[in-house]
mmCIF file of C-alpha atoms and ligand atoms in Angstrom:
data_model
loop_
_atom_site.group_PDB
_atom_site.id
_atom_site.type_symbol
_atom_site.label_atom_id
_atom_site.label_comp_id
_atom_site.label_asym_id
_atom_site.label_seq_id
_atom_site.Cartn_x
_atom_site.Cartn_y
_atom_site.Cartn_z
ATOM 1 C CA MET A 1 58.338 96.362 123.958
ATOM 2 C CA GLN A 2 61.752 96.459 125.299
ATOM 3 C CA ASP A 3 62.643 92.885 124.963
ATOM 4 C CA LYS A 4 61.491 93.095 121.265
ATOM 5 C CA ILE A 5 64.173 96.315 120.796
ATOM 6 C CA GLU A 6 66.476 94.446 122.396
ATOM 7 C CA THR A 7 66.364 91.596 119.971
ATOM 8 C CA LYS A 8 66.056 93.929 117.202
ATOM 9 C CA LEU A 9 69.246 95.537 118.320
ATOM 10 C CA GLU A 10 71.163 92.053 118.952
ATOM 11 C CA ILE A 11 70.436 90.949 115.234
ATOM 12 C CA LEU A 12 70.844 94.128 113.391
ATOM 13 C CA ALA A 13 73.896 94.998 115.207
ATOM 14 C CA ASP A 14 75.484 91.599 114.272
ATOM 15 C CA ALA A 15 74.364 92.137 110.626
ATOM 16 C CA ALA A 16 76.135 95.694 110.775
ATOM 17 C CA LYS A 17 79.419 93.706 112.231
ATOM 18 C CA TYR A 18 80.312 93.017 108.269
ATOM 19 C CA ASP A 19 80.617 96.224 107.337
ATOM 20 C CA ALA A 20 84.505 97.629 107.633
ATOM 21 C CA SER A 21 84.075 100.970 107.578
ATOM 22 C CA CYS A 22 84.156 101.663 111.332
ATOM 23 C CA ALA A 23 86.723 99.299 113.322
ATOM 24 C CA SER A 24 84.025 96.891 115.475
ATOM 25 C CA GLY A 25 84.846 96.017 118.888
ATOM 26 C CA SER A 26 82.793 95.326 121.965
ATOM 27 C CA ALA A 27 82.295 98.189 124.181
ATOM 28 C CA GLY A 28 82.071 95.211 127.498
ATOM 29 C CA LYS A 29 83.921 97.600 129.624
ATOM 30 C CA ARG A 30 81.026 100.151 129.973
ATOM 31 C CA SER A 31 78.992 98.043 132.052
ATOM 32 C CA ALA A 32 75.419 98.952 133.254
ATOM 33 C CA GLY A 33 74.772 100.255 136.377
ATOM 34 C CA LYS A 34 73.522 98.111 139.527
ATOM 35 C CA GLY A 35 70.545 96.588 138.488
ATOM 36 C CA GLU A 36 70.330 98.377 135.426
ATOM 37 C CA LYS A 37 68.514 96.873 132.598
ATOM 38 C CA GLY A 38 67.195 97.727 129.225
ATOM 39 C CA ILE A 39 68.123 99.780 126.403
ATOM 40 C CA GLY A 40 71.581 101.385 127.053
ATOM 41 C CA SER A 41 72.829 98.368 128.941
ATOM 42 C CA LEU A 42 75.885 97.558 127.450
ATOM 43 C CA THR A 43 76.807 94.283 128.978
ATOM 44 C CA GLY A 44 76.701 92.709 125.587
ATOM 45 C CA GLY A 45 78.149 95.493 123.841
ATOM 46 C CA SER A 46 75.289 95.170 121.016
ATOM 47 C CA GLY A 47 76.016 97.833 118.564
ATOM 48 C CA ILE A 48 78.632 99.899 119.590
ATOM 49 C CA CYS A 49 81.726 99.999 117.799
ATOM 50 C CA HIS A 50 85.164 102.097 118.026
ATOM 51 C CA SER A 51 85.894 104.367 115.208
ATOM 52 C CA PHE A 52 89.070 106.341 114.405
ATOM 53 C CA THR A 53 88.687 109.783 113.315
ATOM 54 C CA PRO A 54 91.431 111.172 110.787
ATOM 55 C CA ASP A 55 93.526 112.525 113.758
ATOM 56 C CA GLY A 56 93.435 109.383 115.809
ATOM 57 C CA ARG A 57 90.923 109.829 118.228
ATOM 58 C CA CYS A 58 88.812 107.191 118.400
ATOM 59 C CA VAL A 59 84.935 107.662 118.664
ATOM 60 C CA SER A 60 81.540 105.177 119.715
ATOM 61 C CA LEU A 61 79.386 105.040 117.650
ATOM 62 C CA LEU A 62 76.112 102.928 117.428
ATOM 63 C CA LYS A 63 76.398 100.869 114.516
ATOM 64 C CA ILE A 64 73.280 98.841 113.230
ATOM 65 C CA LEU A 65 71.280 98.227 110.184
ATOM 66 C CA MET A 66 67.977 99.755 109.755
ATOM 67 C CA THR A 67 66.623 96.360 108.547
ATOM 68 C CA ASN A 68 68.596 93.270 107.462
ATOM 69 C CA TYR A 69 65.572 92.161 105.177
ATOM 70 C CA CYS A 70 67.047 92.473 101.406
ATOM 71 C CA ILE A 71 65.661 92.114 98.151
ATOM 72 C CA TYR A 72 69.257 91.979 96.501
ATOM 73 C CA ASP A 73 71.103 88.816 96.380
ATOM 74 C CA CYS A 74 74.643 89.569 96.934
ATOM 75 C CA HIS A 75 76.554 86.283 96.914
ATOM 76 C CA TYR A 76 78.935 87.690 99.748
ATOM 77 C CA CYS A 77 76.331 88.926 101.929
ATOM 78 C CA ILE A 78 74.756 87.174 104.888
ATOM 79 C CA ASN A 79 71.854 89.226 104.299
ATOM 80 C CA ARG A 80 70.845 88.508 100.928
ATOM 81 C CA ILE A 81 67.596 87.256 100.448
ATOM 82 C CA SER A 82 68.237 83.838 99.548
ATOM 83 C CA SER A 83 69.865 83.478 103.353
ATOM 84 C CA ASN A 84 68.425 82.204 106.206
ATOM 85 C CA VAL A 85 69.441 84.313 108.534
ATOM 86 C CA ARG A 86 67.121 85.608 111.332
ATOM 87 C CA ARG A 87 65.590 89.223 110.018
ATOM 88 C CA ALA A 88 64.655 92.280 111.739
ATOM 89 C CA ARG A 89 63.379 95.816 111.253
ATOM 90 C CA PHE A 90 63.434 99.061 112.968
ATOM 91 C CA THR A 91 60.874 101.688 112.605
ATOM 92 C CA VAL A 92 62.787 104.609 111.771
ATOM 93 C CA GLN A 93 60.970 105.933 115.542
ATOM 94 C CA GLU A 94 62.927 103.155 117.083
ATOM 95 C CA VAL A 95 66.060 104.240 115.387
ATOM 96 C CA VAL A 96 65.808 107.899 116.575
ATOM 97 C CA ASP A 97 64.756 106.705 120.300
ATOM 98 C CA LEU A 98 67.827 104.181 120.492
ATOM 99 C CA THR A 99 70.391 107.009 119.320
ATOM 100 C CA ILE A 100 68.848 109.686 120.999
ATOM 101 C CA ASN A 101 69.115 107.011 124.338
ATOM 102 C CA PHE A 102 72.221 106.239 123.873
ATOM 103 C CA TYR A 103 73.771 109.454 123.138
ATOM 104 C CA LYS A 104 72.259 110.818 126.192
ATOM 105 C CA ARG A 105 73.837 108.349 128.375
ATOM 106 C CA ASN A 106 76.746 108.936 127.022
ATOM 107 C CA TYR A 107 77.463 105.549 125.553
ATOM 108 C CA ILE A 108 77.624 106.613 122.124
ATOM 109 C CA GLU A 109 79.123 109.870 120.374
ATOM 110 C CA GLY A 110 77.312 109.255 116.852
ATOM 111 C CA LEU A 111 75.474 106.900 114.643
ATOM 112 C CA PHE A 112 76.695 104.774 111.911
ATOM 113 C CA LEU A 113 73.686 103.332 109.835
ATOM 114 C CA SER A 114 73.159 101.149 107.133
ATOM 115 C CA SER A 115 70.254 99.094 105.245
ATOM 116 C CA GLY A 116 69.049 95.821 103.255
ATOM 117 C CA ILE A 117 67.115 97.075 100.557
ATOM 118 C CA ILE A 118 63.329 97.154 101.535
ATOM 119 C CA LYS A 119 61.032 97.231 98.504
ATOM 120 C CA ASP A 120 63.226 99.521 96.544
ATOM 121 C CA PRO A 121 66.285 101.748 97.122
ATOM 122 C CA ASP A 122 64.235 105.034 97.007
ATOM 123 C CA TYR A 123 61.917 103.804 99.988
ATOM 124 C CA THR A 124 64.739 102.548 101.764
ATOM 125 C CA MET A 125 66.556 105.444 101.579
ATOM 126 C CA GLU A 126 64.209 107.724 102.367
ATOM 127 C CA SER A 127 63.545 105.934 105.840
ATOM 128 C CA MET A 128 67.470 106.213 106.299
ATOM 129 C CA VAL A 129 66.791 109.907 105.587
ATOM 130 C CA LYS A 130 63.950 110.468 107.642
ATOM 131 C CA ILE A 131 66.119 108.837 110.611
ATOM 132 C CA ALA A 132 69.208 111.462 110.083
ATOM 133 C CA LYS A 133 66.472 114.498 109.405
ATOM 134 C CA SER A 134 64.703 113.578 112.927
ATOM 135 C CA LEU A 135 67.924 113.693 114.516
ATOM 136 C CA ARG A 136 68.992 116.782 113.584
ATOM 137 C CA VAL A 137 65.812 118.660 113.251
ATOM 138 C CA ASP A 138 63.422 117.413 116.044
ATOM 139 C CA HIS A 139 66.161 116.523 118.220
ATOM 140 C CA HIS A 140 69.178 118.610 117.674
ATOM 141 C CA PHE A 141 71.340 115.954 117.330
ATOM 142 C CA LYS A 142 74.954 116.894 117.028
ATOM 143 C CA GLY A 143 76.671 113.687 116.957
ATOM 144 C CA TYR A 144 78.353 112.034 114.263
ATOM 145 C CA ILE A 145 76.339 110.480 111.644
ATOM 146 C CA HIS A 146 77.614 108.047 109.021
ATOM 147 C CA LEU A 147 74.863 106.981 106.245
ATOM 148 C CA LYS A 148 75.474 103.978 103.831
ATOM 149 C CA THR A 149 73.767 105.440 100.720
ATOM 150 C CA ILE A 150 71.804 103.046 98.934
ATOM 151 C CA PRO A 151 73.076 101.971 95.159
ATOM 152 C CA ASN A 152 70.586 103.198 92.831
ATOM 153 C CA ALA A 153 68.515 105.359 94.934
ATOM 154 C CA SER A 154 67.514 108.536 93.524
ATOM 155 C CA PRO A 155 69.957 111.881 93.447
ATOM 156 C CA GLU A 156 67.563 113.967 95.212
ATOM 157 C CA LEU A 157 67.229 111.307 98.365
ATOM 158 C CA GLN A 158 71.195 110.638 98.093
ATOM 159 C CA GLU A 159 71.818 114.662 98.405
ATOM 160 C CA GLU A 160 69.101 115.192 100.910
ATOM 161 C CA ALA A 161 71.087 112.828 103.117
ATOM 162 C CA GLY A 162 74.176 114.674 102.875
ATOM 163 C CA LEU A 163 72.455 117.592 104.389
ATOM 164 C CA TYR A 164 72.416 115.468 107.851
ATOM 165 C CA ALA A 165 75.000 113.440 107.499
ATOM 166 C CA ASP A 166 78.735 113.738 108.547
ATOM 167 C CA ARG A 167 79.929 111.129 106.328
ATOM 168 C CA LEU A 168 78.405 109.086 103.624
ATOM 169 C CA SER A 169 79.246 106.182 102.017
ATOM 170 C CA ILE A 170 78.204 103.518 99.411
ATOM 171 C CA ASN A 171 80.075 100.576 98.947
ATOM 172 C CA ILE A 172 82.009 99.110 95.310
ATOM 173 C CA GLU A 173 82.403 95.721 97.059
ATOM 174 C CA MET A 174 84.183 94.572 94.435
ATOM 175 C CA PRO A 175 87.009 96.312 91.840
ATOM 176 C CA THR A 176 85.382 95.410 88.653
ATOM 177 C CA GLN A 177 81.991 94.855 87.009
ATOM 178 C CA LYS A 178 83.111 91.524 86.156
ATOM 179 C CA GLY A 179 83.334 90.804 90.205
ATOM 180 C CA LEU A 180 79.595 92.291 90.363
ATOM 181 C CA ASN A 181 78.340 90.651 87.962
ATOM 182 C CA THR A 182 79.357 86.951 89.425
ATOM 183 C CA PHE A 183 78.649 87.973 92.782
ATOM 184 C CA ALA A 184 76.279 91.113 93.025
ATOM 185 C CA PRO A 185 74.500 90.870 89.715
ATOM 186 C CA GLU A 186 71.556 93.939 90.781
ATOM 187 C CA LYS A 187 74.809 96.008 91.183
ATOM 188 C CA ASN A 188 76.334 98.145 88.534
ATOM 189 C CA ILE A 189 79.929 99.736 88.875
ATOM 190 C CA SER A 190 78.741 102.353 86.596
ATOM 191 C CA ASP A 191 76.147 103.458 88.851
ATOM 192 C CA ILE A 192 78.053 103.802 92.053
ATOM 193 C CA THR A 193 80.838 105.729 90.827
ATOM 194 C CA GLY A 194 78.097 108.119 89.188
ATOM 195 C CA SER A 195 76.424 108.596 92.505
ATOM 196 C CA MET A 196 79.606 109.255 93.793
ATOM 197 C CA GLY A 197 80.804 111.742 91.565
ATOM 198 C CA ARG A 198 77.508 113.441 92.073
ATOM 199 C CA LEU A 199 78.316 113.711 95.856
ATOM 200 C CA ARG A 200 81.735 115.022 95.165
ATOM 201 C CA ASN A 201 80.007 117.725 93.222
ATOM 202 C CA LYS A 202 77.686 118.365 96.006
ATOM 203 C CA ILE A 203 80.194 118.477 98.917
ATOM 204 C CA SER A 204 82.649 120.565 96.646
ATOM 205 C CA GLU A 205 79.662 123.161 96.015
ATOM 206 C CA HIS A 206 78.496 123.360 99.515
ATOM 207 C CA LYS A 207 82.221 124.331 100.674
ATOM 208 C CA THR A 208 83.037 126.749 98.171
ATOM 209 C CA SER A 209 79.557 128.150 96.682
ATOM 210 C CA LYS A 210 77.418 131.172 98.487
ATOM 211 C CA THR A 211 73.674 131.675 98.203
ATOM 212 C CA HIS A 212 72.802 134.846 96.153
ATOM 213 C CA THR A 213 72.467 136.653 99.430
ATOM 214 C CA GLY A 214 75.865 135.898 99.945
ATOM 215 C CA LYS A 215 75.536 133.394 102.869
ATOM 216 C CA ARG A 216 77.119 129.884 103.047
ATOM 217 C CA LEU A 217 75.548 127.031 101.764
ATOM 218 C CA PRO A 218 74.425 124.473 104.577
ATOM 219 C CA ARG A 219 76.620 121.783 105.497
ATOM 220 C CA PHE A 220 76.717 118.853 103.208
ATOM 221 C CA ALA A 221 78.963 115.607 104.553
ATOM 222 C CA PRO A 222 81.531 117.873 105.802
ATOM 223 C CA GLY A 223 83.382 114.384 106.210
ATOM 224 C CA GLY A 224 83.318 113.433 102.676
ATOM 225 C CA GLN A 225 82.581 109.895 101.152
ATOM 226 C CA SER A 226 84.420 106.364 101.653
ATOM 227 C CA THR A 227 83.854 102.932 100.442
ATOM 228 C CA GLN A 228 84.506 99.416 100.727
ATOM 229 C CA MET A 229 85.830 96.553 98.773
ATOM 230 C CA ILE A 230 85.948 92.916 99.734
ATOM 231 C CA VAL A 231 89.379 91.128 99.477
ATOM 232 C CA GLY A 232 89.653 87.637 98.228
ATOM 233 C CA ALA A 233 86.010 86.871 97.267
ATOM 234 C CA ASP A 234 86.817 87.114 93.364
ATOM 235 C CA ALA A 235 90.164 86.701 91.743
ATOM 236 C CA SER A 236 91.183 90.159 91.722
ATOM 237 C CA ASP A 237 94.972 90.819 92.295
ATOM 238 C CA ASP A 238 96.299 93.899 94.625
ATOM 239 C CA LYS A 239 97.033 95.909 91.312
ATOM 240 C CA THR A 240 93.279 95.643 89.848
ATOM 241 C CA ILE A 241 92.399 96.702 93.709
ATOM 242 C CA LEU A 242 94.632 99.514 94.568
ATOM 243 C CA ASN A 243 94.105 100.771 90.939
ATOM 244 C CA SER A 244 90.609 100.886 91.582
ATOM 245 C CA SER A 245 91.222 102.694 94.797
ATOM 246 C CA VAL A 246 93.539 105.516 93.141
ATOM 247 C CA ASP A 247 90.770 105.928 90.909
ATOM 248 C CA LEU A 248 88.193 106.364 93.800
ATOM 249 C CA TYR A 249 90.842 108.813 95.505
ATOM 250 C CA GLN A 250 91.775 110.755 92.436
ATOM 251 C CA THR A 251 88.395 111.332 90.422
ATOM 252 C CA HIS A 252 85.550 110.993 93.314
ATOM 253 C CA LYS A 253 87.894 112.453 95.965
ATOM 254 C CA LEU A 254 87.328 109.701 98.214
ATOM 255 C CA ARG A 255 88.304 110.073 101.957
ATOM 256 C CA ARG A 256 88.862 106.462 102.487
ATOM 257 C CA VAL A 257 88.349 103.162 100.492
ATOM 258 C CA TYR A 258 88.086 100.444 103.473
ATOM 259 C CA TYR A 259 89.331 97.112 102.506
ATOM 260 C CA SER A 260 87.531 93.562 104.011
ATOM 261 C CA ALA A 261 89.344 90.683 103.468
ATOM 262 C CA PHE A 262 86.461 88.067 102.655
ATOM 263 C CA SER A 263 85.717 85.468 105.125
ATOM 264 C CA PRO A 264 82.908 82.630 105.163
ATOM 265 C CA ILE A 265 79.656 83.311 106.031
ATOM 266 C CA PRO A 266 76.903 80.925 107.601
ATOM 267 C CA ASP A 267 74.902 79.497 104.907
ATOM 268 C CA ALA A 268 77.276 81.012 102.525
ATOM 269 C CA SER A 269 76.454 80.883 98.457
ATOM 270 C CA LEU A 270 78.220 78.025 96.821
ATOM 271 C CA ILE A 271 79.928 80.082 94.461
ATOM 272 C CA LEU A 272 81.968 81.747 97.444
ATOM 273 C CA PRO A 273 85.599 80.406 98.268
ATOM 274 C CA LEU A 274 85.475 78.064 101.217
ATOM 275 C CA LYS A 275 88.434 79.718 102.743
ATOM 276 C CA PRO A 276 88.658 83.132 104.204
ATOM 277 C CA ALA A 277 91.062 85.669 102.296
ATOM 278 C CA PRO A 278 94.510 86.117 104.723
ATOM 279 C CA LEU A 279 94.422 89.084 106.879
ATOM 280 C CA ILE A 280 97.373 89.810 106.500
ATOM 281 C CA ARG A 281 96.690 90.662 102.931
ATOM 282 C CA GLU A 282 93.924 93.133 104.131
ATOM 283 C CA HIS A 283 96.612 94.545 106.316
ATOM 284 C CA ARG A 284 98.887 94.991 103.590
ATOM 285 C CA LEU A 285 96.531 96.671 101.238
ATOM 286 C CA TYR A 286 95.954 99.017 103.961
ATOM 287 C CA GLN A 287 99.504 99.763 104.389
ATOM 288 C CA ALA A 288 99.684 100.486 100.294
ATOM 289 C CA ASP A 289 96.953 102.586 100.619
ATOM 290 C CA TRP A 290 98.227 105.088 103.226
ATOM 291 C CA LEU A 291 101.464 105.282 101.152
ATOM 292 C CA LEU A 292 99.522 106.685 98.262
ATOM 293 C CA ARG A 293 98.018 108.866 100.072
ATOM 294 C CA PHE A 294 100.432 110.094 102.361
ATOM 295 C CA TYR A 295 103.799 109.407 101.508
ATOM 296 C CA ASP A 296 103.574 110.410 98.028
ATOM 297 C CA PHE A 297 104.387 106.751 96.570
ATOM 298 C CA SER A 298 102.866 106.038 93.121
ATOM 299 C CA LEU A 299 101.023 102.684 92.697
ATOM 300 C CA ASP A 300 103.984 101.577 90.318
ATOM 301 C CA GLU A 301 106.557 101.913 92.748
ATOM 302 C CA ILE A 302 104.514 99.973 95.641
ATOM 303 C CA LEU A 303 104.066 97.346 92.982
ATOM 304 C CA GLN A 304 107.556 97.085 91.270
ATOM 305 C CA GLY A 305 109.005 93.953 91.200
ATOM 306 C CA THR A 306 106.336 92.064 93.103
ATOM 307 C CA LYS A 307 105.039 88.747 91.742
ATOM 308 C CA ASN A 308 101.779 88.074 89.943
ATOM 309 C CA ASN A 309 100.326 91.667 90.671
ATOM 310 C CA MET A 310 100.314 90.993 94.242
ATOM 311 C CA LEU A 311 102.158 92.841 97.387
ATOM 312 C CA ASP A 312 105.182 91.092 99.463
ATOM 313 C CA MET A 313 103.110 89.298 102.260
ATOM 314 C CA ASP A 314 106.675 88.879 104.557
ATOM 315 C CA HIS A 315 107.626 93.055 104.388
ATOM 316 C CA ASP A 316 105.423 95.773 104.437
ATOM 317 C CA PRO A 317 105.023 97.417 101.510
ATOM 318 C CA LYS A 318 107.578 100.896 102.222
ATOM 319 C CA LEU A 319 109.940 98.177 103.386
ATOM 320 C CA ALA A 320 109.708 96.088 100.760
ATOM 321 C CA TRP A 321 110.442 98.899 98.350
ATOM 322 C CA ALA A 322 113.409 100.300 100.072
ATOM 323 C CA LEU A 323 114.998 96.528 99.752
ATOM 324 C CA ARG A 324 114.060 96.353 95.981
ATOM 325 C CA ASN A 325 115.906 99.862 95.957
ATOM 326 C CA ARG A 326 118.901 99.535 98.340
ATOM 327 C CA HIS A 327 121.026 101.244 95.639
ATOM 328 C CA LEU A 328 119.293 104.597 97.017
ATOM 329 C CA PHE A 329 120.162 103.774 100.663
ATOM 330 C CA PRO A 330 121.819 104.760 102.952
ATOM 331 C CA ILE A 331 120.295 108.415 102.928
ATOM 332 C CA ASP A 332 121.912 111.085 104.877
ATOM 333 C CA ILE A 333 118.967 112.310 106.951
ATOM 334 C CA ASN A 334 120.774 115.867 106.719
ATOM 335 C CA LYS A 335 120.865 116.338 103.111
ATOM 336 C CA ALA A 336 117.881 114.359 101.947
ATOM 337 C CA ASP A 337 114.501 116.260 100.543
ATOM 338 C CA LYS A 338 111.269 115.496 101.848
ATOM 339 C CA LYS A 339 110.263 112.885 99.288
ATOM 340 C CA LEU A 340 113.308 110.800 99.959
ATOM 341 C CA LEU A 341 113.164 110.905 103.514
ATOM 342 C CA LEU A 342 109.696 109.879 103.895
ATOM 343 C CA ARG A 343 111.112 106.418 101.875
ATOM 344 C CA ILE A 344 113.039 105.581 104.652
ATOM 345 C CA PRO A 345 111.472 102.593 106.648
ATOM 346 C CA GLY A 346 110.657 103.768 110.192
ATOM 347 C CA LEU A 347 110.144 107.098 109.645
ATOM 348 C CA GLY A 348 106.552 108.167 109.969
ATOM 349 C CA ALA A 349 105.344 111.671 108.291
ATOM 350 C CA LEU A 350 105.653 113.631 111.620
ATOM 351 C CA THR A 351 108.963 112.431 112.409
ATOM 352 C CA VAL A 352 110.323 113.759 109.121
ATOM 353 C CA GLN A 353 108.775 116.968 109.720
ATOM 354 C CA LYS A 354 110.278 116.705 113.214
ATOM 355 C CA ILE A 355 113.825 116.264 111.175
ATOM 356 C CA ILE A 356 113.082 118.896 108.476
ATOM 357 C CA LYS A 357 112.677 121.509 111.257
ATOM 358 C CA ALA A 358 115.762 120.637 113.333
ATOM 359 C CA ARG A 359 118.276 120.075 110.911
ATOM 360 C CA LYS A 360 117.727 123.972 110.093
ATOM 361 C CA TYR A 361 119.848 124.416 112.934
ATOM 362 C CA CYS A 362 122.344 121.592 113.709
ATOM 363 C CA ASN A 363 123.698 118.569 112.023
ATOM 364 C CA LEU A 364 121.634 115.961 113.398
ATOM 365 C CA SER A 365 123.678 113.022 115.161
ATOM 366 C CA TRP A 366 122.719 109.378 116.246
ATOM 367 C CA SER A 367 121.800 110.974 119.697
ATOM 368 C CA ASP A 368 119.696 113.841 118.293
ATOM 369 C CA LEU A 369 117.599 110.707 116.397
ATOM 370 C CA THR A 370 117.420 109.284 119.874
ATOM 371 C CA LYS A 371 116.019 112.264 121.531
ATOM 372 C CA MET A 372 113.401 112.919 118.667
ATOM 373 C CA ARG A 373 112.358 108.995 119.659
ATOM 374 C CA VAL A 374 113.202 107.690 116.289
ATOM 375 C CA PRO A 375 112.638 104.033 115.684
ATOM 376 C CA LEU A 376 116.637 103.647 115.928
ATOM 377 C CA GLY A 377 116.168 99.444 115.197
ATOM 378 C CA LYS A 378 114.048 100.139 112.328
ATOM 379 C CA VAL A 379 116.114 102.956 110.504
ATOM 380 C CA LYS A 380 119.687 101.992 111.067
ATOM 381 C CA PRO A 381 120.149 99.816 108.202
ATOM 382 C CA PHE A 382 118.879 102.838 105.987
ATOM 383 C CA ILE A 383 120.337 106.513 107.260
ATOM 384 C CA THR A 384 123.447 107.903 107.848
ATOM 385 C CA ALA A 385 123.770 110.741 110.426
ATOM 386 C CA SER A 386 126.649 113.369 111.322
ATOM 387 C CA ASP A 387 128.084 110.553 113.315
ATOM 388 C CA TYR A 388 126.902 107.715 111.884
ATOM 389 C CA ARG A 389 127.026 105.249 108.953
ATOM 390 C CA PRO A 390 125.516 101.661 108.949
ATOM 391 C CA PRO A 391 127.807 98.535 109.673
ATOM 392 C CA ALA A 392 128.366 96.725 106.454
ATOM 393 C CA TYR A 393 126.228 93.718 107.586
ATOM 394 C CA LEU A 394 123.590 95.909 107.403
ATOM 395 C CA LEU A 395 123.862 96.797 103.650
ATOM 396 C CA ASP A 396 123.694 93.234 102.588
ATOM 397 C CA MET A 397 119.935 93.235 101.054
ATOM 398 C CA GLU A 398 119.346 89.544 101.231
ATOM 399 C CA SER A 399 120.264 88.900 105.104
ATOM 400 C CA LEU A 400 118.654 92.388 105.857
ATOM 401 C CA GLY A 401 115.377 91.149 103.851
ATOM 402 C CA ASN A 402 115.321 88.113 106.029
ATOM 403 C CA GLN A 403 116.064 89.855 109.253
ATOM 404 C CA LEU A 404 113.102 92.260 108.760
ATOM 405 C CA LYS A 405 110.054 90.053 107.697
ATOM 406 C CA ASN A 406 106.756 90.911 109.041
ATOM 407 C CA THR A 407 108.063 94.047 110.674
ATOM 408 C CA GLU A 408 105.990 96.790 110.830
ATOM 409 C CA GLN A 409 105.184 99.675 108.479
ATOM 410 C CA LEU A 410 104.775 103.399 110.560
ATOM 411 C CA ASP A 411 101.299 105.266 109.965
ATOM 412 C CA LEU A 412 101.525 109.249 109.900
ATOM 413 C CA PHE A 413 101.817 109.552 113.606
ATOM 414 C CA GLY A 414 104.718 107.170 113.611
ATOM 415 C CA ARG A 415 102.417 104.216 115.239
ATOM 416 C CA ALA A 416 102.392 100.834 113.360
ATOM 417 C CA VAL A 417 99.712 100.072 110.764
HETATM 418 S S1 SF4 B 501 72.288 95.120 98.558
HETATM 419 FE FE1 SF4 B 501 73.612 95.341 100.296
HETATM 420 S S2 SF4 B 501 72.377 94.372 101.972
HETATM 421 FE FE2 SF4 B 501 71.379 93.507 100.094
HETATM 422 S S3 SF4 B 501 72.701 91.724 99.817
HETATM 423 FE FE3 SF4 B 501 73.549 93.231 98.636
HETATM 424 S S4 SF4 B 501 74.971 93.825 100.297
HETATM 425 FE FE4 SF4 B 501 73.875 92.327 101.175
#
């Protein structure tokens, strides 16, 4: 029996690795105790992935599919009905037991559960809801639960899922209906965004409304919604992809859009590209997404001057914008407003906050910036301080662009992204 579960875990954890919504990684370091074997033995790391919370914390999740059987035939998916792949299916009880066992052993802090579609969307969604409900109600499970919502499942089931899950997600997969028609003919973009819209309303209702007796409504997907787009399987350019993301963030209040560079799968459909999409493209899309969400950039600014509506692969989007707008630099860090400070390559949002706070008391000098751990090598072509101006050789845009090829953009916390 245990062997059977291990085999299922091996198949269904492997099948889940194609979902980018949480960064996959082996948990090989957590080796099993001496002589220990069986479920939870992490020597192979099956099913454990690391995911990052918005505040930068790393959490371990059991990341699995309930089943990799699927009645749909999405060309980019290894689990599609026409794929010749080893299949497996967990029962509701098996997923519950596996999660609880791993959780009690401190191997995981939560569950990331997705599934192929068996019988029909409602049947599948109902089983996934049963798993989440059993964990919360029967086992008082307090860990994190991320449920992939099944497209076309009934609104009632999707809404019930939100009562037990911390985060819900539904993959949009392609930024246009044309792309879906070609690669996922059973999927429809308006059904997907319709589900997102309903969940957005429910999330907001549960946050703000009260019952007629004045009590707060129960928690409903407090971690919000996310989605995933495949990059490079169809011909969509970066502008189309990012336009779709902007709409998802603004209209449907998504917390995250994940980008997944297409990579050829075993037993691939003949209509797919033969080569993988470059990972640098996925990386640049994440960087542009970051600028849109936290750095007050508009999409037009990010794409200004780019070729063929594609992001510059040589420079991160913030640096590329700065190089195209060299006339705005160098920026005086003692006078510039927050929006302009956020445009300086090398300055993360938290560093900008520190600068704004510190300059209330004195004019900031080069050594003040050193003490604040500002990455001076990166900012020096773009700033002035009380005792610093960039030398002439750093003001020549073309040579600067060549020198700074493939340097990194910083995230909210000042780390490279
Ligand atoms: S519905 Fe999901 S699991 Fe099924 S083929 Fe499409 S992407 Fe794969």
